[in-house]
């Protein structure tokens, strides 16, 4: 029996908005090391990726540079790679939201607000611009070009309740190694996941751009007895072994999700390490903004927003956690 187009649309929307089952208490990940980053004068590490054998990072306070990270025993050093950014494409966001974002970015000295960083197998880097709802590709040779994303991407996201609020736009990006699939994470109110495909030379929304759209709040993990509840959020997304992994900053956890509907399968917590007395920052919000996984562990980039934590450390940080028992594919 064939469903009518209208009924199919209703069922599709229902799947997008379906409430998640309660998440089992996540197993705590073991912190192996933390590495302060020297050489990022603007701080605000907002994206982290391993491109081949090289670590790279991006700051949401820098419009025209990436950072190549040199691992050391303690602090890592960052070397800037400059590039020229062409004018961004029309975002499809409403005028009022664009003007508010523009005014805020003028004050902080950065217009692009790059959030998230991902690399394909050819060494191309992909940076998500929160301010312009766009993705910039930077080649290994340093040539920068905006991806020609489908015009209905932002329309579909907003129709699903995402990208409606100031400073709650695109917060993460992940590219498949072959460069043919791209995922974007919408931050909060509503949070969600968007997916794009490139079957030939153009990016398309195959069967719809929106993979997941989700509202709701959760009690603050950082202030458990305060009565504070925070919007569910995504601060990054990472594609690994045919699964999506979301970094959920407010909840201090990493969750594995399926590719078909973004349904959560399993989560792991890093709260015990992040909220240890010496590592605490003021306020109920998390600071983990960037995620990269391999078979042996998880690497989280910390955007401290120029704040210092209780032990006085005020540089950007990378936390290295061991992979869980049974690996990231554990049932």
CSV table of N, CA, C and O in Angstrom, one decimal, residues 236-289:
chain,number,residue,atom,x,y,z
A,236,UNK,N,29.7,19.6,18.9
A,236,UNK,CA,30.4,19.1,17.7
A,236,UNK,C,29.8,17.7,17.3
A,236,UNK,O,29.1,17.1,18.1
A,237,UNK,N,30.2,17.3,16.1
A,237,UNK,CA,29.8,16.0,15.6
A,237,UNK,C,31.0,15.4,14.9
A,237,UNK,O,31.8,16.1,14.3
A,238,UNK,N,31.1,14.1,15.0
A,238,UNK,CA,32.3,13.4,14.4
A,238,UNK,C,31.8,12.1,13.8
A,238,UNK,O,31.2,11.3,14.4
A,239,UNK,N,32.2,11.8,12.5
A,239,UNK,CA,31.9,10.6,11.8
A,239,UNK,C,33.1,9.6,12.0
A,239,UNK,O,34.2,9.9,11.7
A,240,UNK,N,32.7,8.4,12.5
A,240,UNK,CA,33.8,7.4,12.8
A,240,UNK,C,33.2,6.0,12.7
A,240,UNK,O,32.2,5.7,13.4
A,241,UNK,N,33.8,5.2,11.9
A,241,UNK,CA,33.3,3.8,11.7
A,241,UNK,C,31.8,3.7,11.4
A,241,UNK,O,31.1,2.9,12.0
A,242,UNK,N,31.4,4.5,10.5
A,242,UNK,CA,30.0,4.4,10.0
A,242,UNK,C,29.0,4.8,11.2
A,242,UNK,O,27.8,4.3,11.1
A,243,UNK,N,29.4,5.5,12.1
A,243,UNK,CA,28.5,6.1,13.2
A,243,UNK,C,28.8,7.5,13.3
A,243,UNK,O,29.9,8.0,13.0
A,244,UNK,N,27.8,8.2,13.9
A,244,UNK,CA,28.0,9.6,14.3
A,244,UNK,C,28.2,9.7,15.8
A,244,UNK,O,27.6,9.0,16.5
A,245,UNK,N,29.1,10.5,16.2
A,245,UNK,CA,29.4,10.8,17.6
A,245,UNK,C,29.2,12.2,17.9
A,245,UNK,O,29.7,13.1,17.2
A,246,UNK,N,28.3,12.5,18.9
A,246,UNK,CA,28.0,13.9,19.2
A,246,UNK,C,28.7,14.3,20.5
A,246,UNK,O,28.7,13.5,21.5
A,247,UNK,N,29.2,15.5,20.5
A,247,UNK,CA,29.8,16.1,21.8
A,247,UNK,C,28.7,16.9,22.4
A,247,UNK,O,28.2,17.9,21.8
A,248,UNK,N,28.2,16.5,23.6
A,248,UNK,CA,27.1,17.2,24.3
A,248,UNK,C,27.7,17.9,25.5
A,248,UNK,O,27.8,17.4,26.6
A,249,UNK,N,28.0,19.2,25.2
A,249,UNK,CA,28.8,20.0,26.1
A,249,UNK,C,28.1,20.1,27.5
A,249,UNK,O,28.7,19.9,28.5
A,250,UNK,N,26.8,20.5,27.5
A,250,UNK,CA,26.2,20.8,28.8
A,250,UNK,C,26.1,19.5,29.7
A,250,UNK,O,26.1,19.6,30.9
A,251,UNK,N,25.9,18.4,29.0
A,251,UNK,CA,25.8,17.1,29.7
A,251,UNK,C,27.1,16.4,29.9
A,251,UNK,O,27.1,15.4,30.6
A,252,UNK,N,28.2,17.0,29.4
A,252,UNK,CA,29.5,16.4,29.6
A,252,UNK,C,29.6,15.0,29.2
A,252,UNK,O,30.0,14.1,29.9
A,253,UNK,N,29.2,14.7,28.0
A,253,UNK,CA,29.2,13.4,27.5
A,253,UNK,C,29.4,13.3,26.0
A,253,UNK,O,29.2,14.3,25.2
A,254,UNK,N,29.8,12.1,25.5
A,254,UNK,CA,29.9,11.8,24.1
A,254,UNK,C,28.9,10.7,23.8
A,254,UNK,O,28.8,9.7,24.6
A,255,UNK,N,28.1,10.8,22.7
A,255,UNK,CA,27.1,9.8,22.4
A,255,UNK,C,27.3,9.3,21.0
A,255,UNK,O,27.6,10.1,20.1
A,256,UNK,N,27.1,8.0,20.9
A,256,UNK,CA,27.2,7.3,19.5
A,256,UNK,C,25.8,7.3,19.0
A,256,UNK,O,24.8,6.9,19.7
A,257,UNK,N,25.6,7.6,17.7
A,257,UNK,CA,24.3,7.7,17.1
A,257,UNK,C,24.3,7.0,15.7
A,257,UNK,O,25.3,7.0,15.0
A,258,UNK,N,23.2,6.5,15.3
A,258,UNK,CA,23.1,5.8,14.0
A,258,UNK,C,23.0,6.8,12.9
A,258,UNK,O,22.6,8.0,13.1
A,259,UNK,N,23.4,6.4,11.7
A,259,UNK,CA,23.4,7.3,10.6
A,259,UNK,C,22.0,7.6,10.0
A,259,UNK,O,21.8,8.5,9.2
A,260,UNK,N,21.1,6.7,10.2
A,260,UNK,CA,19.8,6.8,9.6
A,260,UNK,C,18.8,7.9,10.2
A,260,UNK,O,18.1,8.6,9.4
A,261,UNK,N,18.8,8.0,11.5
A,261,UNK,CA,17.9,8.9,12.1
A,261,UNK,C,18.6,9.7,13.3
A,261,UNK,O,17.9,10.4,14.0
A,262,UNK,N,19.9,9.5,13.5
A,262,UNK,CA,20.6,10.1,14.6
A,262,UNK,C,20.2,9.6,15.9
A,262,UNK,O,20.4,10.3,17.0
A,263,UNK,N,19.6,8.4,16.0
A,263,UNK,CA,19.1,7.8,17.2
A,263,UNK,C,20.3,7.5,18.1
A,263,UNK,O,21.3,6.9,17.7
A,264,UNK,N,20.2,7.9,19.4
A,264,UNK,CA,21.3,7.6,20.3
A,264,UNK,C,21.4,6.1,20.6
A,264,UNK,O,20.4,5.4,20.8
A,265,UNK,N,22.6,5.6,20.6
A,265,UNK,CA,22.8,4.1,20.9
A,265,UNK,C,23.5,3.9,22.2
A,265,UNK,O,23.2,3.0,23.0
A,266,UNK,N,24.5,4.8,22.5
A,266,UNK,CA,25.3,4.6,23.8
A,266,UNK,C,26.0,5.9,24.0
A,266,UNK,O,26.4,6.7,23.1
A,267,UNK,N,26.2,6.2,25.3
A,267,UNK,CA,26.9,7.5,25.7
A,267,UNK,C,28.0,7.2,26.7
A,267,UNK,O,27.9,6.2,27.5
A,268,UNK,N,29.0,8.0,26.7
A,268,UNK,CA,30.1,8.0,27.7
A,268,UNK,C,30.2,9.4,28.3
A,268,UNK,O,30.2,10.4,27.6
A,269,UNK,N,30.5,9.4,29.6
A,269,UNK,CA,30.6,10.7,30.3
A,269,UNK,C,32.1,11.1,30.5
A,269,UNK,O,33.0,10.2,30.7
A,270,UNK,N,32.4,12.4,30.5
A,270,UNK,CA,33.7,12.9,30.9
A,270,UNK,C,33.6,13.9,32.0
A,270,UNK,O,34.5,14.6,32.3
A,271,UNK,N,32.4,13.8,32.7
A,271,UNK,CA,32.1,14.8,33.7
A,271,UNK,C,33.1,14.7,34.9
A,271,UNK,O,33.5,15.7,35.5
A,272,UNK,N,33.4,13.5,35.3
A,272,UNK,CA,34.3,13.3,36.5
A,272,UNK,C,35.6,14.0,36.3
A,272,UNK,O,36.1,14.7,37.2
A,273,UNK,N,36.2,13.9,35.1
A,273,UNK,CA,37.5,14.6,34.9
A,273,UNK,C,37.3,16.1,34.7
A,273,UNK,O,38.0,16.9,35.2
A,274,UNK,N,36.3,16.5,33.9
A,274,UNK,CA,36.1,17.9,33.5
A,274,UNK,C,35.7,18.7,34.7
A,274,UNK,O,36.0,19.9,34.8
A,275,UNK,N,35.0,18.1,35.7
A,275,UNK,CA,34.5,18.8,36.9
A,275,UNK,C,35.3,18.6,38.1
A,275,UNK,O,34.8,19.0,39.2
A,276,UNK,N,36.5,18.0,38.0
A,276,UNK,CA,37.4,17.9,39.1
A,276,UNK,C,37.7,19.3,39.6
A,276,UNK,O,37.7,20.3,38.8
A,277,UNK,N,37.9,19.5,40.9
A,277,UNK,CA,38.1,20.8,41.5
A,277,UNK,C,39.0,21.7,40.7
A,277,UNK,O,38.8,22.9,40.4
A,278,UNK,N,40.2,21.2,40.3
A,278,UNK,CA,41.2,22.0,39.7
A,278,UNK,C,40.8,22.5,38.3
A,278,UNK,O,41.3,23.5,37.8
A,279,UNK,N,39.9,21.7,37.6
A,279,UNK,CA,39.6,22.0,36.2
A,279,UNK,C,38.3,22.7,36.1
A,279,UNK,O,37.9,23.0,35.0
A,280,UNK,N,37.7,23.1,37.2
A,280,UNK,CA,36.4,23.8,37.1
A,280,UNK,C,36.5,25.2,36.6
A,280,UNK,O,37.4,26.0,37.0
A,281,UNK,N,35.6,25.6,35.7
A,281,UNK,CA,35.4,27.0,35.3
A,281,UNK,C,34.1,27.5,36.0
A,281,UNK,O,33.2,26.7,36.4
A,282,UNK,N,33.9,28.8,36.2
A,282,UNK,CA,32.7,29.3,36.8
A,282,UNK,C,31.5,29.1,35.8
A,282,UNK,O,31.7,29.1,34.6
A,283,UNK,N,30.4,28.9,36.4
A,283,UNK,CA,29.2,28.8,35.6
A,283,UNK,C,28.8,27.4,35.4
A,283,UNK,O,29.6,26.4,35.5
A,284,UNK,N,27.5,27.2,35.0
A,284,UNK,CA,27.0,25.8,34.8
A,284,UNK,C,27.3,25.2,33.4
A,284,UNK,O,27.0,24.0,33.2
A,285,UNK,N,27.8,26.0,32.5
A,285,UNK,CA,28.0,25.5,31.1
A,285,UNK,C,29.3,24.7,31.0
A,285,UNK,O,30.2,25.0,31.7
A,286,UNK,N,29.3,23.8,30.0
A,286,UNK,CA,30.5,23.1,29.7
A,286,UNK,C,31.4,23.9,28.8
A,286,UNK,O,31.0,24.9,28.2
A,287,UNK,N,32.6,23.5,28.6
A,287,UNK,CA,33.6,24.2,27.8
A,287,UNK,C,34.1,23.3,26.7
A,287,UNK,O,35.0,23.8,25.9
A,288,UNK,N,33.7,22.1,26.6
A,288,UNK,CA,34.2,21.1,25.5
A,288,UNK,C,33.5,21.5,24.2
A,288,UNK,O,32.3,21.3,24.1
A,289,UNK,N,34.3,21.9,23.2
A,289,UNK,CA,33.7,22.4,22.0
A,289,UNK,C,34.1,21.6,20.8
A,289,UNK,O,33.5,21.7,19.7
